[in-house]
Coordinates of C-alpha atoms and ligand atoms in Angstrom, one line a residue:
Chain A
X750 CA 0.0 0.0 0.0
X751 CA 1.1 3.4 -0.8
X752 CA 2.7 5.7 2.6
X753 CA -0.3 6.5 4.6
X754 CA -1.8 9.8 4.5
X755 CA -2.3 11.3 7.8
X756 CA -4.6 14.0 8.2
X757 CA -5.6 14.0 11.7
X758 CA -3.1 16.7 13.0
X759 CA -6.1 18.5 15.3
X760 CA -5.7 15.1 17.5
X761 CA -1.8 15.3 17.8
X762 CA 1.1 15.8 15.4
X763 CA 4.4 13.8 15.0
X764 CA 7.0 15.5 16.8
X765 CA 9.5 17.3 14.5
X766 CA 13.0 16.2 14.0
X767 CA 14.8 19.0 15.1
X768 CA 12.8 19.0 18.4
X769 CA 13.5 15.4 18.8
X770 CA 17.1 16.3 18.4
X771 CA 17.1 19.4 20.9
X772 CA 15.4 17.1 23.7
X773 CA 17.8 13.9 23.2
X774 CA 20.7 15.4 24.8
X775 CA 18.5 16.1 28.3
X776 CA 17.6 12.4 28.4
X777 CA 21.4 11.7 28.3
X778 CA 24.4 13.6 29.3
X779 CA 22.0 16.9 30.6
X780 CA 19.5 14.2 32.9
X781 CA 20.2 17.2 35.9
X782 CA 17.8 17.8 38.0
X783 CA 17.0 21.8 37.3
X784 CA 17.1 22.1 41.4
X785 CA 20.1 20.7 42.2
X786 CA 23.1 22.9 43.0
X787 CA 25.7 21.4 40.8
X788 CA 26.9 22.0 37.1
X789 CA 24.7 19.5 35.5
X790 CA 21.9 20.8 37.7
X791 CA 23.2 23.8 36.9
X792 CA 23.0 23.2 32.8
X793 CA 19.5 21.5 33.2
X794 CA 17.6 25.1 34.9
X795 CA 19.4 26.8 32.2
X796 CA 17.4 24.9 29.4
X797 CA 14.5 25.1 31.6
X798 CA 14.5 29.1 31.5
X799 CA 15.7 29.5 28.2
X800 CA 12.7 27.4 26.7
X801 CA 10.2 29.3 29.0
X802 CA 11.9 32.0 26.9
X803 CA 11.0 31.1 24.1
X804 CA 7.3 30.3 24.9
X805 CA 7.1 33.4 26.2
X806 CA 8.7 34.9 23.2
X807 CA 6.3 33.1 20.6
X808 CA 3.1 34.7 22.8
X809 CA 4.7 38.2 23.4
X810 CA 4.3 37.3 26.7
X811 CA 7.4 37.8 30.0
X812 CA 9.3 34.6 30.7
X813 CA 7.9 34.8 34.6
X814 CA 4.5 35.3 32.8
X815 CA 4.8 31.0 31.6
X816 CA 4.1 28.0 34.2
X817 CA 4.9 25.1 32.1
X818 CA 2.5 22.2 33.1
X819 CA 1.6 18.4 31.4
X820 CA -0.6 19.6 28.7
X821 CA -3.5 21.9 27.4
X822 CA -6.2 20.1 29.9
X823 CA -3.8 20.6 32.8
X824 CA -3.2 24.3 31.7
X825 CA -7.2 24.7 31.3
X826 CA -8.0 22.9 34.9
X827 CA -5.6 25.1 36.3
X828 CA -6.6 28.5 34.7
X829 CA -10.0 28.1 35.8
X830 CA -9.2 27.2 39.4
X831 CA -6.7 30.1 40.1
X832 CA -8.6 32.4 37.8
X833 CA -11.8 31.7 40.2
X834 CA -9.6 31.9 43.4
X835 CA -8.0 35.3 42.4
X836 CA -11.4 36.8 42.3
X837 CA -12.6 35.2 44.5
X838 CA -14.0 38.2 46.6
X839 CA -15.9 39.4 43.3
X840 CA -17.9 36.4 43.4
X841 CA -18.6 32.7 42.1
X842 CA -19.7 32.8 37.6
X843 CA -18.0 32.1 35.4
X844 CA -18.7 32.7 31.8
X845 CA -17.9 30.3 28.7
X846 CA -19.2 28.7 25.4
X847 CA -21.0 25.6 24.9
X848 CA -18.3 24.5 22.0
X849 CA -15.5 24.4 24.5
X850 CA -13.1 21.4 24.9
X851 CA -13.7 19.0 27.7
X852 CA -10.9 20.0 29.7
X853 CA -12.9 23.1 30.0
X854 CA -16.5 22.4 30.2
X855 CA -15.7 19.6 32.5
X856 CA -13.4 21.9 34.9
X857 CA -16.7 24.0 34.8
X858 CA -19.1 21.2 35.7
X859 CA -16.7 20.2 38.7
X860 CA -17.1 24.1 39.6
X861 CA -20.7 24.2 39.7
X862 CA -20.5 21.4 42.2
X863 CA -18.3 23.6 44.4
X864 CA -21.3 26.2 44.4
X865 CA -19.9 28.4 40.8
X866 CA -22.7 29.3 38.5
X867 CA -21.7 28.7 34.7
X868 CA -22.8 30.0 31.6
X869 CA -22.3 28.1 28.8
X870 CA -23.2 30.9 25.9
X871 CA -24.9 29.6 23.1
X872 CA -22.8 29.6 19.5
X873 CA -24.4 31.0 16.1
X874 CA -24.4 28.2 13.2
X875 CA -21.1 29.0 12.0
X876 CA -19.5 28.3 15.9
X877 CA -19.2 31.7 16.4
X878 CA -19.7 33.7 20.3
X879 CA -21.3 36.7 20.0
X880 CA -19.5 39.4 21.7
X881 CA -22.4 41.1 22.9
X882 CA -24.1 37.8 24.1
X883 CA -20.9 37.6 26.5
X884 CA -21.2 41.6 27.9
X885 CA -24.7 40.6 28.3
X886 CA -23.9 37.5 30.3
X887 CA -21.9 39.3 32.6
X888 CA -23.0 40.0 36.3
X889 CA -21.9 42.0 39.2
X890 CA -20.2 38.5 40.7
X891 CA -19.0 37.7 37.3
X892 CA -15.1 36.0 38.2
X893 CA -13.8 34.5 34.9
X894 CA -14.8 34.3 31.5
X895 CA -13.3 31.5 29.6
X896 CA -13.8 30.9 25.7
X897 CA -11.1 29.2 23.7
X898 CA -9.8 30.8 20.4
X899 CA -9.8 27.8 18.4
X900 CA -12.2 25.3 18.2
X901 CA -10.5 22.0 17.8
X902 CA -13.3 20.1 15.8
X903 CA -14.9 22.8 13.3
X904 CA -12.1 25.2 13.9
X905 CA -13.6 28.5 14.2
X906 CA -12.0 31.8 15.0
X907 CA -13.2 33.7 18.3
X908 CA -13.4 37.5 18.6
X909 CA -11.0 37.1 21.7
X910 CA -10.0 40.7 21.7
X911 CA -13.1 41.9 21.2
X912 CA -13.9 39.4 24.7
X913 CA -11.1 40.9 26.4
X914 CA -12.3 44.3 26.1
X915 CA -15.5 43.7 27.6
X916 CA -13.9 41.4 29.8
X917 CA -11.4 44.2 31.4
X918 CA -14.1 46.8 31.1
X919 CA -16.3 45.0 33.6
X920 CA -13.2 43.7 35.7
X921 CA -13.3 39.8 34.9
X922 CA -10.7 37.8 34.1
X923 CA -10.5 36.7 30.7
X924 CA -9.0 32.9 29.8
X925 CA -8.3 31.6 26.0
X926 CA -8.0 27.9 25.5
X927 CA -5.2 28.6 22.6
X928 CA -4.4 24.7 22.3
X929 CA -5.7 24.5 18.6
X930 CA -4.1 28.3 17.6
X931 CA -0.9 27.9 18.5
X932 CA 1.3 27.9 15.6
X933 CA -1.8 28.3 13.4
X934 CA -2.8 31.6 13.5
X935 CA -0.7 34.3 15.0
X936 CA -1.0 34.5 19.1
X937 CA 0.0 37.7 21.1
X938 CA -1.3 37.6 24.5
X939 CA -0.7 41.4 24.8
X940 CA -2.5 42.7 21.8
X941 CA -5.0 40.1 22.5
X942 CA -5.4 41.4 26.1
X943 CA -5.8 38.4 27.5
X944 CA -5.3 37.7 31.1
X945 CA -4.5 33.7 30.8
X946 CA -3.9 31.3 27.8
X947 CA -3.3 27.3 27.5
X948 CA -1.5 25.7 24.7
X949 CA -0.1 21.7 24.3
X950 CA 3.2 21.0 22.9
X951 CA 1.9 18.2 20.6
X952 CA -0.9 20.2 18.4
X953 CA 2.5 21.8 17.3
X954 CA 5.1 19.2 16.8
X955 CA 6.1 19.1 20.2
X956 CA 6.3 16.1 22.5
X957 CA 3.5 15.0 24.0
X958 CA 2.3 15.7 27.7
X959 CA 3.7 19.2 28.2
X960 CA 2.2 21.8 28.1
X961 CA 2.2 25.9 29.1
X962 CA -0.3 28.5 30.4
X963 CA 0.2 32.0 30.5
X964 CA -0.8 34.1 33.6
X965 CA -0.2 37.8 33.4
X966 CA 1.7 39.6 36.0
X967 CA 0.1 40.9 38.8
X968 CA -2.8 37.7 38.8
X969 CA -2.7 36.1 42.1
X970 CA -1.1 32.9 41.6
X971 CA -2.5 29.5 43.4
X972 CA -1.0 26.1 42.9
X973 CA -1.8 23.5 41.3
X974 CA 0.6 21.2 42.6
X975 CA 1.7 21.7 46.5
X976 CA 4.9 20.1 46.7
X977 CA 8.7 21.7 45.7
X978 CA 9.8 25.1 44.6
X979 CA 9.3 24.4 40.9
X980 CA 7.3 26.6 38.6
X981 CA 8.0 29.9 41.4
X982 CA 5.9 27.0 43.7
X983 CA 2.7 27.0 42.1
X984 CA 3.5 23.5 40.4
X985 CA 5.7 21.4 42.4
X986 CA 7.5 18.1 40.7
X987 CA 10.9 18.0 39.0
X988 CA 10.4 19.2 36.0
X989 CA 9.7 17.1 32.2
X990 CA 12.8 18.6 31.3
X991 CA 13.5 16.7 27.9
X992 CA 9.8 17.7 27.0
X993 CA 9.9 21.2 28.2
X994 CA 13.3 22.0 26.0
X995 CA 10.9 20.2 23.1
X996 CA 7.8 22.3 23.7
X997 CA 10.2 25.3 24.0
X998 CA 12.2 24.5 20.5
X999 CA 8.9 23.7 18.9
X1000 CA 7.3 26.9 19.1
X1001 CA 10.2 28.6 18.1
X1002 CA 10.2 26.7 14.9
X1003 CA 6.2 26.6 14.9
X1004 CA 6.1 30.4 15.0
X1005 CA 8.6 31.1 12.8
X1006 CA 7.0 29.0 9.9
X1007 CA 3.7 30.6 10.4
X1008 CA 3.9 32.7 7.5
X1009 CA 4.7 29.6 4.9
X1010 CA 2.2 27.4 6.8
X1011 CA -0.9 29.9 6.9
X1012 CA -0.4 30.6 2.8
X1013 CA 0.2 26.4 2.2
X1014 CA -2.3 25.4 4.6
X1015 CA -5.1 27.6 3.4
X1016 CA -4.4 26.6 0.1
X1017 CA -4.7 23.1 0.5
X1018 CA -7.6 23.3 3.1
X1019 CA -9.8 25.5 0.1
X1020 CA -8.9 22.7 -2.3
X1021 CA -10.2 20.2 -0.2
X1022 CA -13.3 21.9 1.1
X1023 CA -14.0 23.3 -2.8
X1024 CA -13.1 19.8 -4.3
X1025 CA -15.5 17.8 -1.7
X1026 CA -18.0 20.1 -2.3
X1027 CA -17.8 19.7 -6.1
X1028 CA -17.9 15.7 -6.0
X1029 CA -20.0 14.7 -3.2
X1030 CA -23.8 15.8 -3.2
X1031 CA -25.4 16.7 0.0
X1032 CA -22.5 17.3 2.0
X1033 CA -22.1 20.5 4.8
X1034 CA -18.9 22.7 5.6
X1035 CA -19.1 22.9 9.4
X1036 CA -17.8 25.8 10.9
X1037 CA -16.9 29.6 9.3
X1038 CA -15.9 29.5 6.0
X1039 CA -13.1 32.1 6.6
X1040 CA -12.6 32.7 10.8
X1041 CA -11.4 29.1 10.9
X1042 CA -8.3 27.6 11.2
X1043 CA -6.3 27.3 8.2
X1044 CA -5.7 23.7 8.5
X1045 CA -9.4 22.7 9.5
X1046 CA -12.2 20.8 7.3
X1047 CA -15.2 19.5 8.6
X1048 CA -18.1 18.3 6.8
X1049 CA -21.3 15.9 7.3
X1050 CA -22.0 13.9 5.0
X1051 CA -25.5 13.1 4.5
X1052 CA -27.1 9.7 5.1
X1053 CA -24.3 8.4 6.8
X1054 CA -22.2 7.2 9.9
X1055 CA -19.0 8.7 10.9
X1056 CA -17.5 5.7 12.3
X1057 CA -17.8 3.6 8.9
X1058 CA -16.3 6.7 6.6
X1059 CA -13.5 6.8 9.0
X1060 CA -12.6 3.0 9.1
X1061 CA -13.2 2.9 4.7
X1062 CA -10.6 5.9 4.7
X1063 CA -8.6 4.2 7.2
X1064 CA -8.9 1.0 4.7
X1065 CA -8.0 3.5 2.3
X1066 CA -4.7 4.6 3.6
X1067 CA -6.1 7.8 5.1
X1068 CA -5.8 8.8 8.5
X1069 CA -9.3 11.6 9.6
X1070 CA -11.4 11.4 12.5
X1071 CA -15.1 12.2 13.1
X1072 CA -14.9 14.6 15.9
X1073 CA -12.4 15.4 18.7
X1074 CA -10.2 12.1 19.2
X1075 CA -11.0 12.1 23.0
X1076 CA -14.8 11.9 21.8
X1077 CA -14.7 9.1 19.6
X1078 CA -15.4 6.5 21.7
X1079 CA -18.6 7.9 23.2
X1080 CA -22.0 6.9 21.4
X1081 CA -23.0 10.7 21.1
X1082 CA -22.5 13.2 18.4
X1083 CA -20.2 15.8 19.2
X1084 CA -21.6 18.9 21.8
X1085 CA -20.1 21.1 19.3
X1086 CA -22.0 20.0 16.0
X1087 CA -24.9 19.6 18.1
X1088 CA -24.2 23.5 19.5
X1089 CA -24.3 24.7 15.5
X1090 CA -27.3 23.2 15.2
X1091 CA -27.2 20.3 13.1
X1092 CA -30.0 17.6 13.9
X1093 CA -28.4 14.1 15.7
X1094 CA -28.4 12.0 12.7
X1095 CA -26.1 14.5 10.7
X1096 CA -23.8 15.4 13.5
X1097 CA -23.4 11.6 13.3
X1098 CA -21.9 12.0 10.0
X1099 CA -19.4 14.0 10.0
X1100 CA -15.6 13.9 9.3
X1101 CA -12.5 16.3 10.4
X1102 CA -9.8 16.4 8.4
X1103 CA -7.0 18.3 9.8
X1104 CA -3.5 19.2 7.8
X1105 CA -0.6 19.4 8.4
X1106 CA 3.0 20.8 6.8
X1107 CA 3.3 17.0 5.4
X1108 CA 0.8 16.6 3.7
X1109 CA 0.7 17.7 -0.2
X1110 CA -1.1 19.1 -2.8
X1111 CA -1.2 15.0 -4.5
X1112 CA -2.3 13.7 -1.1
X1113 CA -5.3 16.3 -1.2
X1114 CA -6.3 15.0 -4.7
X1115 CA -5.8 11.4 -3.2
X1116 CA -8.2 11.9 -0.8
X1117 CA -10.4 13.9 -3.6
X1118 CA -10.5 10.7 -5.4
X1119 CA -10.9 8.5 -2.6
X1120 CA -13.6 10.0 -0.5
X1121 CA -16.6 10.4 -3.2
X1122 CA -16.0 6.4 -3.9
X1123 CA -16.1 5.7 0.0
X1124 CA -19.1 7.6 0.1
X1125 CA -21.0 6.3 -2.6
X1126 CA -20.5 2.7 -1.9
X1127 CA -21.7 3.8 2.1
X1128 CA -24.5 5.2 0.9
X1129 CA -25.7 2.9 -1.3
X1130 CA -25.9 0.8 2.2
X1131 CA -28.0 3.5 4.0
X1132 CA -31.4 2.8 4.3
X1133 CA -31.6 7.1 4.7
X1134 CA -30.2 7.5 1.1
X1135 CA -33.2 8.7 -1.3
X1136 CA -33.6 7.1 -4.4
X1137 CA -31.8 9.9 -6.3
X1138 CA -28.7 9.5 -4.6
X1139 CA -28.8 6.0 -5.5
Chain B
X861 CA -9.9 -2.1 18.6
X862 CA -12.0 -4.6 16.1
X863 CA -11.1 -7.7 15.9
X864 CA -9.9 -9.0 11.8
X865 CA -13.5 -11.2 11.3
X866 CA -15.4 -7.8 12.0
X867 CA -12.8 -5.7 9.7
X868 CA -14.0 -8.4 6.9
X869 CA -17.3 -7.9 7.2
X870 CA -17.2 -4.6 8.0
X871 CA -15.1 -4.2 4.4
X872 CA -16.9 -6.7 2.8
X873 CA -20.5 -6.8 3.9
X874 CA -22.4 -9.8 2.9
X875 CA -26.0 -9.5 1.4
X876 CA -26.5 -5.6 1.5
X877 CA -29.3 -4.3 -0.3
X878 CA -33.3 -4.7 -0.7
X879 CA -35.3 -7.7 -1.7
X880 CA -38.2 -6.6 -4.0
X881 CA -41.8 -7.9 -2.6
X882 CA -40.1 -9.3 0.4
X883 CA -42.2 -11.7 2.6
X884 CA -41.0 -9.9 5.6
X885 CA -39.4 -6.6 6.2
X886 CA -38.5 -4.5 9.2
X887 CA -36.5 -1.5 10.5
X888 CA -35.5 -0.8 14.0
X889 CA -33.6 2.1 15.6
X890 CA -31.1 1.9 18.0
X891 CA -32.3 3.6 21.0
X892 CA -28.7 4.2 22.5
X893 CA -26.7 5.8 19.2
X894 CA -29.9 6.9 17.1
X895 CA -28.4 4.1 14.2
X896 CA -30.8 2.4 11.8
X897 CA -31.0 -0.8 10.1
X898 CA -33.7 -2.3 7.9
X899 CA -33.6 -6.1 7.1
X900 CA -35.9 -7.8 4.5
X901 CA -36.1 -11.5 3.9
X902 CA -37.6 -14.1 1.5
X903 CA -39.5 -17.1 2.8
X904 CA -40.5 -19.9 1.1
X905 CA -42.1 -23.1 2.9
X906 CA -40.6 -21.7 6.4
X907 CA -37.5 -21.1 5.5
X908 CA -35.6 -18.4 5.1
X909 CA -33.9 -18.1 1.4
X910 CA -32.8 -15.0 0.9
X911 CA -32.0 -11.8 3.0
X912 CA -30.7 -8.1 2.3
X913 CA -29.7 -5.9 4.9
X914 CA -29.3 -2.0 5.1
X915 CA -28.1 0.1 7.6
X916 CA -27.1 4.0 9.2
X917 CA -24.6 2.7 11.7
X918 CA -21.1 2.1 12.1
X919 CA -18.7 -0.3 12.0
X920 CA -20.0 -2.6 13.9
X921 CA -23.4 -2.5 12.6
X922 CA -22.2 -3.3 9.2
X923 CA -20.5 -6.5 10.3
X924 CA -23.1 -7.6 13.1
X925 CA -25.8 -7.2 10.5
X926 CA -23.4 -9.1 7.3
X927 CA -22.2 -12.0 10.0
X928 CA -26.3 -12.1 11.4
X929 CA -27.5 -12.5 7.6
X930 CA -24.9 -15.1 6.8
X931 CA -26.2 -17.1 9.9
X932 CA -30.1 -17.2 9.2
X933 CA -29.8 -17.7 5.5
X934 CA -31.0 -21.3 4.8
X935 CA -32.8 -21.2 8.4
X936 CA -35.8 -22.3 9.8
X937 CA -38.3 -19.2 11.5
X938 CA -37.3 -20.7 14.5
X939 CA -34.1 -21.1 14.0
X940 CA -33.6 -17.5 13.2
X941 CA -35.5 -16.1 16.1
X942 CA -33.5 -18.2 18.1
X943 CA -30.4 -16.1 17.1
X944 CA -28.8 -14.2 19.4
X945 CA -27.0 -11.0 19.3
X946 CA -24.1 -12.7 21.9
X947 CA -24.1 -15.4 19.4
X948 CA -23.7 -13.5 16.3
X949 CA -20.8 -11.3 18.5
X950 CA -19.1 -14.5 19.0
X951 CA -19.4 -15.3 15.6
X952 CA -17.0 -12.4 15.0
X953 CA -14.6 -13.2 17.8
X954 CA -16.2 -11.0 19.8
X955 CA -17.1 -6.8 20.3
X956 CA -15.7 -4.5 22.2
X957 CA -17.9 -3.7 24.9
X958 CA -19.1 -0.5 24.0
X959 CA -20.1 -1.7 20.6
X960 CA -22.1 -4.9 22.1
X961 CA -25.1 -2.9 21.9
X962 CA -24.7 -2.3 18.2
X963 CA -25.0 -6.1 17.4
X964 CA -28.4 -5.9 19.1
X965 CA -29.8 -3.9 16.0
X966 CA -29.5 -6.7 14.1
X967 CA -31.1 -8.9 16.1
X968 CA -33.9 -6.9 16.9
X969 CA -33.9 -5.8 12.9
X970 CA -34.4 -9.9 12.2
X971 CA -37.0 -10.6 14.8
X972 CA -38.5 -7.5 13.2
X973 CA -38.8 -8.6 9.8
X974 CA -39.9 -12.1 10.9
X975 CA -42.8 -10.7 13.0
X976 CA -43.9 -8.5 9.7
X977 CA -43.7 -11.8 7.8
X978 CA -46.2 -13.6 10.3
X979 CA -48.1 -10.9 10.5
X980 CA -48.9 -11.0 6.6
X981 CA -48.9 -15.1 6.9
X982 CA -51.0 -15.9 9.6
X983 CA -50.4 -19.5 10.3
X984 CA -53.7 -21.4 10.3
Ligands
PLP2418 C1 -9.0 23.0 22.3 C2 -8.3 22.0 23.1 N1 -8.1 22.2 24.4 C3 -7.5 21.3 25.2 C4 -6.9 20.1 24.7 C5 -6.3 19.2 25.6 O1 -4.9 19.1 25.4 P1 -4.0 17.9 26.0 O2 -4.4 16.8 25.1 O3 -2.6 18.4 25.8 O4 -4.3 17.8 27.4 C6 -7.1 19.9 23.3 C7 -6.5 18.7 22.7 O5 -7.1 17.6 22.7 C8 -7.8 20.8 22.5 O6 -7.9 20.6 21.2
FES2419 S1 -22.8 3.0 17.5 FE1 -24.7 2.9 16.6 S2 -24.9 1.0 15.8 FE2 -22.9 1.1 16.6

């Protein structure tokens, strides 16, 4: 069979050479602890700092203004908790969208046991918040608002500055979930105005399991972790050290492509979307046909079942997914197709296909060719398909 | 996560499609994933000849449903009823558990179709 074509790069993406190559040497000869006193302690804090310099660098944010932590649902747990217990003389809301990752909406849930109220603001059909919907929403005991400025499965754009406005006009602390836009679409935490922001090294070519969240100076900090001094104290453990120079590298090399992969990734993204529109009847672009990330597709594809177009593409040498990886083994359609609007049995159809700087223009008309014939011969099963589809 | 008897059948699924003026036909819904299957058969002097199967579900719809069709092809009525959903999982070497309630669609869509087939042949 020919090399597999993997298009699932919203779920995770392989770890890039050079980064590989930058975290090899802190498995070996640099294995110091970053506390210890000694010169290969010594060496080991050095990489520590210089790679929270370069996250920092890649956000326009200060190097004391990055906690690293073990991921984008660890940096989202935590946001929420310390955002709440900063303000926590202002009161217990909190503010965020029904199209939010798990890591988020189930933080929130855990927070409405603890006596919070939530609002989970509604989306428009494209997946878009309405900034005036989240003014609207906010109350004299309004603590956080939280709305991520990517969304992972339909991949559409938020106003976040336009949130963080209103968010610092009425005093609230504002949180972006920036795991899917890192080193997709340009992220500056100071023209954005944000007061916190998550990100996971492995949506860009980073190792897996680290991650970073961005507090601004002068947020009351509150741990996450009791333990050691690490992280100024706020998340104690030795540090991931191998993964933290890889997550540090891989920005760096994710931010300075951005240009290149915005114009390539566009380009092929508009291919697929035009091309799938062209050959398969009865299909749906999910999401905003421009605020959305430039490596995002996501259609439903009428009369049919995610799972099976998955496992024919899979057959077919072509690695997609149906909704957010961490959703698929759950019987439901996604929260956020069902947010947008779309009744169960399309949400149930529906495919993501997310690229990635590997992927080329003959592996877009690959999976052009491939994905009409999957869905013809899967419709011709469906007892949904109408006789003139047949 | 499947194992290779469900990826064949799942790949290459047995006696899909419609029987024209079927004796018996029936569609059920699964109540726990909102998937759909419809399952027609021909029967001639109580026994089941022919059978075409369609479904909205997923992977292990497709195979439950080809492996199901397979098994009550050449079957008494009451050999078919007697089909099981456990037996037809085992058939495959087995579901994972989340999917066990999948191969109950099939079942239910046999038992369907044999019900609308007595129901248009009263026995008497
Ligand atoms: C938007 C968003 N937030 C959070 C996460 C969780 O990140 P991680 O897998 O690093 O915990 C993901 C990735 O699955 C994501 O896409
Ligand atoms: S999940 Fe619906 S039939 Fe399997």
């Amino acid at each position: 069979m020919n090399k597999v074509i993997y298009m699932d790069n919203a779920a995770t993406t392989a770890t890039r050479p050079e980064v590989l190559e930058a975290m090899l040497p802190y498995f070996g000869q640099t294995f110091g602890n970053p506390s210890s006193i000694h010169g290969v302690g010594r060496e080991a804090r050095k990489a520590v700092e210089a790679a929270r310099k370069q996250v920092a660098d890649a956000i326009g944010a200060e190097a004391r203004e990055v906690y690293f932590s073990a991921g984008g649902s660890e940096s989202d747990n935590w946001a929420i908790r310390l955002g709440c217990a900063a303000m926590s003389k202002k009161g217990k809301h909190i503010i965020t969208s029904a199209i939010e990752h798990h890591a988020i909406l189930h933080t929130c849930e855990a927070m409405e046991k603890e006596g919070y109220r939530v609002t989970y603001l509604p989306v428009d059909e494209f997946g878009l918040v309405s900034v005036a919907d989240v003014e609207n929403a906010i109350c004299d005991d309004t603590a956080l608002i939280t709305i991520m400025a990517a969304n992972n499965e339909i991949g559409t754009l938020q106003p976040i500055k336009e949130i963080a406005e209103i968010a610092k006009a009425h005093g609230v602390l504002f949180h972006t979930d920036a795991v899917q836009a890192i080193g997709a679409i340009p992220v500056d935490v100071k023209e954005w105005g944000v007061d916190m922001l998550s990100m996971s090294g492995h949506k860009f070519h980073g190792p897996k399991g680290i991650g970073a969240l961005y507090v601004r100076k002068g947020i009351r900090m509150s741990n996450l972790i009791h333990g050691g001094a690490q992280e100024r104290g706020f998340r104690a453990g030795t540090e991931n050290l191998p993964a933290i120079v890889g997550i540090g590298k891989a920005i760096e090399l994710a931010v300075a492509e951005l240009p290149e992969y915005t114009e390539k990734m566009t380009a092929l993204r508009d291919r697929l979307i035009d091309g799938l529109t062209e050959r398969i009847p009865e299909i749906r672009l999910n999401g905003h046909r421009t605020k959305r990330l430039p490596a995002n597709v996501n259609i439903s594809i009428r009369y049919l079942e995610g799972e099976s177009i998955l496992m024919r593409l899979d057959l077919a040498g072509i690695e997609a997914s149906s909704g957010s990886a961490c959703t698929s083994g759950s019987l439901d359609p996604s929260h956020v197709l069902l947010a947008i609007g779309l009744p169960h049995e399309i949400a149930h159809g529906s495919l993501r296909l997310s690229l990635g700087m590997e992927n080329t223009e003959e592996e877009v008309e690959t999976v052009l060719n491939e994905l009409p014939k999957i869905v013809e011969n899967l419709r011709a099963m469906s007892p949904l398909t109408p006789a003139y589809l047949r | 996560m499947y194992s290779e008897k469900v990826m064949d059948h799942f790949a290459n699924p047995r006696n899909v499609g419609e029987i024209e003026g079927a004796s018996g036909s029936g569609t059920v819904g699964n109540a726990k994933c909102g998937d759909i299957m419809k399952m027609d058969i021909q029967v001639e002097n109580g026994i089941i000849v022919d059978v075409k199967f369609k479904t909205f579900g997923c992977a292990a719809a497709v195979a439950t449903s080809s492996m199901a069709t397979e098994m009550v092809k050449g079957k008494t009525i009451e050999e078919a009823l007697a089909l099981t959903n456990k037996a037809v999982a085992e058939a495959l070497d087995g579901l994972p558990p989340v999917k066990m309630h999948c191969s109950l669609l099939a079942e239910e869509a046999i038992h369907a179709a044999i019900e609308d087939y007595q129901k248009k042949h009263p026995q008497g």
